[in-house]
Structures are given as structure tokens and as C-alpha cells.
PDB file of C-alpha atoms in Angstrom:
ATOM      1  CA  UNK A 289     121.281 113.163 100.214  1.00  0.00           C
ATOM      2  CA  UNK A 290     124.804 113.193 100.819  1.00  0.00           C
ATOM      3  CA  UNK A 291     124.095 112.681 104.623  1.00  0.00           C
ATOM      4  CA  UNK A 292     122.395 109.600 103.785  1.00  0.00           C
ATOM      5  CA  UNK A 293     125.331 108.329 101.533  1.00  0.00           C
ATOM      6  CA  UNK A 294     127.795 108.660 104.323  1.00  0.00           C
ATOM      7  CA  UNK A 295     125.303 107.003 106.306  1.00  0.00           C
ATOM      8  CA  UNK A 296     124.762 104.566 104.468  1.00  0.00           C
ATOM      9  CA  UNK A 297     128.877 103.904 103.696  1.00  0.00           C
ATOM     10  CA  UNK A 298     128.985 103.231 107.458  1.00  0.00           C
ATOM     11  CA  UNK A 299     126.612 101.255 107.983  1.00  0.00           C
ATOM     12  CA  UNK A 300     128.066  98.753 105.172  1.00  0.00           C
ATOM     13  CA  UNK A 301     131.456  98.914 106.988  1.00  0.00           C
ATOM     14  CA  UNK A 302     129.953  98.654 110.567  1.00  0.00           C
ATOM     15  CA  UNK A 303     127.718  95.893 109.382  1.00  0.00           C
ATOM     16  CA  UNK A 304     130.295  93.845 107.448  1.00  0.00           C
ATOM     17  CA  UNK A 305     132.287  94.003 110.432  1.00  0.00           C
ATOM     18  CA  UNK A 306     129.671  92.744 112.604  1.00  0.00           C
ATOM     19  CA  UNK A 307     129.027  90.018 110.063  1.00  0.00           C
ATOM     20  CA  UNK A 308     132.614  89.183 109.936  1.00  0.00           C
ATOM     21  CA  UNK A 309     133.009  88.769 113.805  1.00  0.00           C
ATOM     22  CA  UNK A 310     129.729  87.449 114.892  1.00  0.00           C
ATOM     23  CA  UNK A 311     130.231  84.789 111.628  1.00  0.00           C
ATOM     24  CA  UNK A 312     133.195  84.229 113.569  1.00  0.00           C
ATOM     25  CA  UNK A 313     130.523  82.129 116.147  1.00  0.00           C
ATOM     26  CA  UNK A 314     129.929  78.678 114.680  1.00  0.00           C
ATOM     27  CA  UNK A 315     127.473  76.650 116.200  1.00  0.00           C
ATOM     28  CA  UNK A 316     127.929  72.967 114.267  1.00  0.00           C
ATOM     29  CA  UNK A 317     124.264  71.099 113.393  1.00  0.00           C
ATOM     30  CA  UNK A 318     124.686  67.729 111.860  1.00  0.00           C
ATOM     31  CA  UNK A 319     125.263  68.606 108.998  1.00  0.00           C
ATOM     32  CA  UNK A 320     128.695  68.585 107.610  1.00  0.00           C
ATOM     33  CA  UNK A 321     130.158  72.035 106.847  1.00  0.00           C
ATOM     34  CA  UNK A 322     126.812  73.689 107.949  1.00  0.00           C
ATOM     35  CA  UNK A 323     126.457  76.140 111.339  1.00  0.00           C
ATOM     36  CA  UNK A 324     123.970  78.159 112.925  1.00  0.00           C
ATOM     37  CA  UNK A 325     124.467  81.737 111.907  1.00  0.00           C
ATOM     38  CA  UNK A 326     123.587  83.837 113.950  1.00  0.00           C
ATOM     39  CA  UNK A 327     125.037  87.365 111.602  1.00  0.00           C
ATOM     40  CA  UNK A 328     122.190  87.064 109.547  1.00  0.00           C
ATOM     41  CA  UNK A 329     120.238  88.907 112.343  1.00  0.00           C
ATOM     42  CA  UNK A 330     122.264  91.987 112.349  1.00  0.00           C
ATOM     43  CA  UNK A 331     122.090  91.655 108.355  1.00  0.00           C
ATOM     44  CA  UNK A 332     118.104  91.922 108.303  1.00  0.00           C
ATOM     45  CA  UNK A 333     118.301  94.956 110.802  1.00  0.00           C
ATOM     46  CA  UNK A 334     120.823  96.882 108.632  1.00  0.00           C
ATOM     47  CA  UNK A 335     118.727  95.974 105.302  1.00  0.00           C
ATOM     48  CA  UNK A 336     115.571  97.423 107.202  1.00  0.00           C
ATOM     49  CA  UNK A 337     116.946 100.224 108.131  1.00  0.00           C
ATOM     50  CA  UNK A 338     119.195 101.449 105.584  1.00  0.00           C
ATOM     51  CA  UNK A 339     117.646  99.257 102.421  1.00  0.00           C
ATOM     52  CA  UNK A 340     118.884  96.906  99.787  1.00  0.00           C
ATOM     53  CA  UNK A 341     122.063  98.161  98.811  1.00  0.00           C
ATOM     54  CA  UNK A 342     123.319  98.116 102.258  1.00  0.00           C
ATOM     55  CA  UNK A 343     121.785  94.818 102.669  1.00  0.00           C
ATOM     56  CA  UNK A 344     123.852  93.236  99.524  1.00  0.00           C
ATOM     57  CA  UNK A 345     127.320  94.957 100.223  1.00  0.00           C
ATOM     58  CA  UNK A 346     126.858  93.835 104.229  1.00  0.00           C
ATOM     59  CA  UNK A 347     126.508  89.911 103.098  1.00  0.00           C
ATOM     60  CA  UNK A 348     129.100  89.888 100.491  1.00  0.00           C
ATOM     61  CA  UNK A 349     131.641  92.066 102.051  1.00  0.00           C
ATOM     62  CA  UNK A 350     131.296  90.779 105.249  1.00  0.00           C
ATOM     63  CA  UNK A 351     131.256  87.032 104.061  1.00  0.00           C
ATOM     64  CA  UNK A 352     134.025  87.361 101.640  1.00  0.00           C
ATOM     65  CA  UNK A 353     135.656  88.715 104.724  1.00  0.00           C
ATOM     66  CA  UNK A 354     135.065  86.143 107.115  1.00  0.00           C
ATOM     67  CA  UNK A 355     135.722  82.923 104.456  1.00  0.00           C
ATOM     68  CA  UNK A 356     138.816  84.303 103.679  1.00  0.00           C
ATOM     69  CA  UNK A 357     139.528  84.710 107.958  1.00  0.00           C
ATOM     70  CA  UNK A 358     138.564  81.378 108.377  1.00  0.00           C
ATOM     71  CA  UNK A 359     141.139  79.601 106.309  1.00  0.00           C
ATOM     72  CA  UNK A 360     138.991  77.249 104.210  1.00  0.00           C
ATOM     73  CA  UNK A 361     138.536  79.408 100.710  1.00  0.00           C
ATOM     74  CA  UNK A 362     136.168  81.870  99.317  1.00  0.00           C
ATOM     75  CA  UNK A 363     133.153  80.048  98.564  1.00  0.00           C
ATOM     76  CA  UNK A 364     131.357  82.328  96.232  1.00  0.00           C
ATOM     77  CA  UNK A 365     127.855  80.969  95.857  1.00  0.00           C
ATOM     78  CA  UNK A 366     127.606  81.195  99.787  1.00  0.00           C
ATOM     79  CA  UNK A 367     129.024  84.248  99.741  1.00  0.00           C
ATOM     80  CA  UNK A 368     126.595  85.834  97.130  1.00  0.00           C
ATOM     81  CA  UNK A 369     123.655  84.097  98.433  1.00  0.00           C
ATOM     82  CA  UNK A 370     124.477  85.881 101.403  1.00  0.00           C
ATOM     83  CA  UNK A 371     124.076  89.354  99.765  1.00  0.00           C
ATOM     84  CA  UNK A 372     121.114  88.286  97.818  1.00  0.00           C
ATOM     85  CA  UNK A 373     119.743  87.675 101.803  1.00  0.00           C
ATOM     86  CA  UNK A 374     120.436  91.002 102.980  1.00  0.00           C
ATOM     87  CA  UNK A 375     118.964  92.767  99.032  1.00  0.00           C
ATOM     88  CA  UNK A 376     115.990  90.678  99.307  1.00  0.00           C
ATOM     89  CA  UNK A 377     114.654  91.563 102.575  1.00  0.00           C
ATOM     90  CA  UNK A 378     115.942  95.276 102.148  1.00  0.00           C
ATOM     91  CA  UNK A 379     113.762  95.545  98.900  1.00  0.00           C
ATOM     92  CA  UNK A 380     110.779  95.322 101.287  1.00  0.00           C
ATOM     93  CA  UNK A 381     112.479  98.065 104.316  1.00  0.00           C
ATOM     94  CA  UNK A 382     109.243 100.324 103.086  1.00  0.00           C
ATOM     95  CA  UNK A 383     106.661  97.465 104.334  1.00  0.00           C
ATOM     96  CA  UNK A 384     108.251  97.505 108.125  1.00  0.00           C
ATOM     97  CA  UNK A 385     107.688 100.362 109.648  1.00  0.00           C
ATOM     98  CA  UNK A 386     110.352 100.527 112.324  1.00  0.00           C
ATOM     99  CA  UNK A 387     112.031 103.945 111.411  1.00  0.00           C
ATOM    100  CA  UNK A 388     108.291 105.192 112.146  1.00  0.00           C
ATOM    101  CA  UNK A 389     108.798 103.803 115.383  1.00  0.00           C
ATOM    102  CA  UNK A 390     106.482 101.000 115.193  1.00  0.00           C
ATOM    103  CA  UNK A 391     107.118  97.776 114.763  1.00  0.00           C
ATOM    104  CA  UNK A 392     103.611  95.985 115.711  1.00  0.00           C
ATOM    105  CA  UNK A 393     102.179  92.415 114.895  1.00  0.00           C
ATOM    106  CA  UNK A 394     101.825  93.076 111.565  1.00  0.00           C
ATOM    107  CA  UNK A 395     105.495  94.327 110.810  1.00  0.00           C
ATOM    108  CA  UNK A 396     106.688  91.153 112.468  1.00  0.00           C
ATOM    109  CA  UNK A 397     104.767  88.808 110.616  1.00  0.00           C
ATOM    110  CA  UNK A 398     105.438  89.894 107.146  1.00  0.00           C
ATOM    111  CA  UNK A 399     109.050  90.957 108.349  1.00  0.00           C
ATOM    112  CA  UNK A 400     109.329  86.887 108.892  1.00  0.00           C
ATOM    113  CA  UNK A 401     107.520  85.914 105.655  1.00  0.00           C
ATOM    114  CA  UNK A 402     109.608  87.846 103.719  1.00  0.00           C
ATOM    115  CA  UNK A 403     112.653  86.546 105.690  1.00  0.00           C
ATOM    116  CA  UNK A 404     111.585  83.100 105.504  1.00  0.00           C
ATOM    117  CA  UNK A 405     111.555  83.182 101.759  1.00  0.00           C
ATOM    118  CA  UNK A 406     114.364  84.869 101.043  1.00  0.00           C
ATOM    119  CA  UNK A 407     115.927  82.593 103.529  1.00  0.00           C
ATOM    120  CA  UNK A 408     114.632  79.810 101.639  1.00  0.00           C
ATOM    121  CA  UNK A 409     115.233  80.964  98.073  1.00  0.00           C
ATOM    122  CA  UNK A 410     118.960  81.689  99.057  1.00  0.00           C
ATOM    123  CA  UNK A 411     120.012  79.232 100.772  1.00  0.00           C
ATOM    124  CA  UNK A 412     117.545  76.085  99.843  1.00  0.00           C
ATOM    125  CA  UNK A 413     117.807  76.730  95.599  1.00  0.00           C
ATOM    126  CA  UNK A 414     120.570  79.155  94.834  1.00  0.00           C
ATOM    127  CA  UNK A 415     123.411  78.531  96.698  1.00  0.00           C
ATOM    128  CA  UNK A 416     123.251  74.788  96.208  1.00  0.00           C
ATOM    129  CA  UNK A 417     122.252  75.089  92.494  1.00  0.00           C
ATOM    130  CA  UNK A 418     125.563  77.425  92.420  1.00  0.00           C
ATOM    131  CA  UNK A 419     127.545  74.855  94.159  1.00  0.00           C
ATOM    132  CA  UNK A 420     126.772  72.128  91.650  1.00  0.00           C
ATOM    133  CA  UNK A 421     126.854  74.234  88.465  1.00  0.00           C
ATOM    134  CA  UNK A 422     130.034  76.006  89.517  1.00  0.00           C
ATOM    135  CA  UNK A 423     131.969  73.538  91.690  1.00  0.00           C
ATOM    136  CA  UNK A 424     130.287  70.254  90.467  1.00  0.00           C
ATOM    137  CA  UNK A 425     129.672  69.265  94.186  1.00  0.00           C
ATOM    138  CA  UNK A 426     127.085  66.404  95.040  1.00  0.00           C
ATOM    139  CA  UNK A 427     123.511  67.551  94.893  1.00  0.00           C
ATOM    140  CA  UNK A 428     122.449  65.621  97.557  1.00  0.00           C
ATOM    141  CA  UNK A 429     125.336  66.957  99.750  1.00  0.00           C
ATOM    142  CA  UNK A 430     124.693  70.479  99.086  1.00  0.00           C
ATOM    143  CA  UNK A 431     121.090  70.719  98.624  1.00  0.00           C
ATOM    144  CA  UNK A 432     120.929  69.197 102.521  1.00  0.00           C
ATOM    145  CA  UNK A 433     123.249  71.793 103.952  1.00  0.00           C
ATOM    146  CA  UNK A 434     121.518  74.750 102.277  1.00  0.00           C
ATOM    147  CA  UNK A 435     118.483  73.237 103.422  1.00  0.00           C
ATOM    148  CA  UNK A 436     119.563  73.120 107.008  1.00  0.00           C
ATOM    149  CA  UNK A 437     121.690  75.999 106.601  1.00  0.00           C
ATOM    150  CA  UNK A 438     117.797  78.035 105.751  1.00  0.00           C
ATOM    151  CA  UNK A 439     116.185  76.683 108.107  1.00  0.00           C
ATOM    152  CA  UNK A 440     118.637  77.926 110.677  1.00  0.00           C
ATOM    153  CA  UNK A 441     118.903  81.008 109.365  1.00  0.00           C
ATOM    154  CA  UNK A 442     115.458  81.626 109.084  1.00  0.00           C
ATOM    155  CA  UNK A 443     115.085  80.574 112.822  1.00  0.00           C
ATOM    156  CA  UNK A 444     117.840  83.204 114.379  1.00  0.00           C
ATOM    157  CA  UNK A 445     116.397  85.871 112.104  1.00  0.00           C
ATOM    158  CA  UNK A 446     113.078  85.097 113.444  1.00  0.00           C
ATOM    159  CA  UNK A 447     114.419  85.484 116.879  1.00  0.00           C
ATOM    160  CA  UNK A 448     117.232  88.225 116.687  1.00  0.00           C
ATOM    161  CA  UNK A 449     116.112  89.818 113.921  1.00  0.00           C
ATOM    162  CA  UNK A 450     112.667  90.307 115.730  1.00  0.00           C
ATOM    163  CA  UNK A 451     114.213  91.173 118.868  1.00  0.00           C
ATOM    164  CA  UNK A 452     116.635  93.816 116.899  1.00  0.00           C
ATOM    165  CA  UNK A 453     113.854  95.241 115.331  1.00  0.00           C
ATOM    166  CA  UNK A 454     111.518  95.574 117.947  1.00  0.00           C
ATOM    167  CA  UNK A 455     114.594  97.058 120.329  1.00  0.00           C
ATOM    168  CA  UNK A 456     115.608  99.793 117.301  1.00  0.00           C
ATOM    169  CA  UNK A 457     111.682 100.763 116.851  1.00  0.00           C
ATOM    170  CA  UNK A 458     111.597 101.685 120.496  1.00  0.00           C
ATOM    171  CA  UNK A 459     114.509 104.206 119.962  1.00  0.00           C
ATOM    172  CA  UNK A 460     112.513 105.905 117.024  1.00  0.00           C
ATOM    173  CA  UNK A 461     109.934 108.517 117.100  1.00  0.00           C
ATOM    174  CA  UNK A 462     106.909 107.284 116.193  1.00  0.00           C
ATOM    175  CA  UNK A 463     105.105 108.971 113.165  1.00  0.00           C
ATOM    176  CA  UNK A 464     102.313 111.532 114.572  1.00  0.00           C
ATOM    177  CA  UNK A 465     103.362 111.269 118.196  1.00  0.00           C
ATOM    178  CA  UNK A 466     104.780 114.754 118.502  1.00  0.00           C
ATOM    179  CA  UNK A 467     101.765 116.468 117.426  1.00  0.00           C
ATOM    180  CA  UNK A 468     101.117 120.205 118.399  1.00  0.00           C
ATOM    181  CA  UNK A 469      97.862 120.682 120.413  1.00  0.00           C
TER     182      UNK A 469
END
């Protein structure tokens, strides 16, 4: 158990760093104030692999981090919606089956369902409902970029995450396939 810990400890720093400096990569849309993130890949892999908690401390340390690196203020309902990303899809690491060593049709389609969702949760209701009950900002304004902002990140998590995935199953053992004879 304590193995895992320390694992587990390193993969949170390791993965908020990663956050932090692929965040760092801002590709506008036309939205104001709203870029294609492409972090959230790495986010899902770690949350798969190592599970919720992991998940959560990746997004908020490693957004905290890279708001406060950017210059423009800690924006907290981002910033926890972020975590609630990386808790959500980690809740459901013992559905995907990639530290088996398989990571087949099935484990990519509900891997994306459950991404999709939590995608859309976070970033469509949450962190714009956050925005206008903490920070009073326009609905309308902040509604559309979490909108876009899910949609994007539900698209390079699709992609990457997928790709990440499938590439770490392939360095696993799969379950049963070093059977004596």
C-alpha cells in the first residue's frame, strides 16, 4: 500500500506539471477567453490509471498552477471544474481495462461516454453556473465559453486521450497472457 501512495504522490506532481506546461499551449476558438486544451488528455490517462484522487489533485493543482503562471488571476470555478474532470472520469478507472492490458472497442467507447459527460457536466453547467453565482458574470457570456470550452475538451480527450490509452495498454501485460502450459 505504501508503494502505491508514493506512486500515486508522483503521479499528482508529474501530472500537474504536465497540466501546467501543456496548459501553457493555447489554441484561441472564437470564443472570447476560451482555448483548445489539449492537458485534459494527459488528465484522463492519469485518472485511469491511478483513479480519482489523482484525477482531482492533477486538475486543481495543475490549473491553479498554470492561472496563476499566466498572469490573468485564479479563476476558481475553472479551476475546480477542472478537478471535478479528472475525479469524474477516475471514479470509473475500474470500467477501462487498460492496466489489464486491453483497451478494446468497448473500453473506448464508454471511456468517451463517460468523458463526454463529465466533459459536459463540468464545463457546460458547473463552471458557468459558478461563474455567475460567484463572480456575477453574464450568463450568456459564460454559459457559451463553457459550452465551447466542453466541446473542445471533449474532442482532444477523444483523440489524445484515446491515443494515450491505447499507447499505455500496449505497455501492460495483459490479464491471462502469461499462462503456464
Amino acid at each position: 500500500m505504501k508503494n502505491q501512495s508514493i506512486k500515486q504522490v508522483v503521479a499528482i506532481g508529474v501530472g500537474a506539471a504536465l497540466f501546467v506546461v501543456i496548459g501553457m499551449i493555447s489554441i484561441p476558438t472564437p470564443v472570447p477567453n476560451t482555448s483548445i486544451q489539449l492537458q485534459y488528455a494527459v488528465q484522463s490517462l492519469l485518472s485511469i490509471i491511478f483513479g480519482p484522487l489523482v484525477g482531482l489533485l492533477v486538475g486543481l493543482i495543475g490549473h491553479a498552477v498554470k492561472d496563476s503562471l499566466a498572469g490573468y488571476g485564479l479563476w476558481w470555478t475553472w479551476i475546480i471544474a477542472s478537478g471535478l474532470f479528472g475525479l469524474a472520469v477516475g471514479l470509473f478507472r475500474k470500467y477501462i481495462r487498460v492496466t489489464q492490458g486491453v483497451f478494446e472497442l468497448k473500453d473506448i467507447v464508454f471511456f468517451n461516454l463517460i468523458q463526454i459527460v463529465a466533459n459536459a457536466l463540468v464545463w457546460g453547467v458547473l463552471a458557468p453556473l459558478g461563474d455567475v453565482v460567484i463572480y456575477q458574470e453574464a450568463a450568456e457570456k459564460v454559459f457559451a465559453q463553457g459550452i465551447v470550452a466542453g466541446i473542445a475538451n471533449a474532442v482532444t480527450v477523444a483523440i489524445a486521450g484515446t491515443l494515450l490509452l491505447l499507447a499505455y495498454s500496449r505497455t501492460q501485460t495483459r490479464s491471462g497472457s502469461l499462462k503456464k502450459d
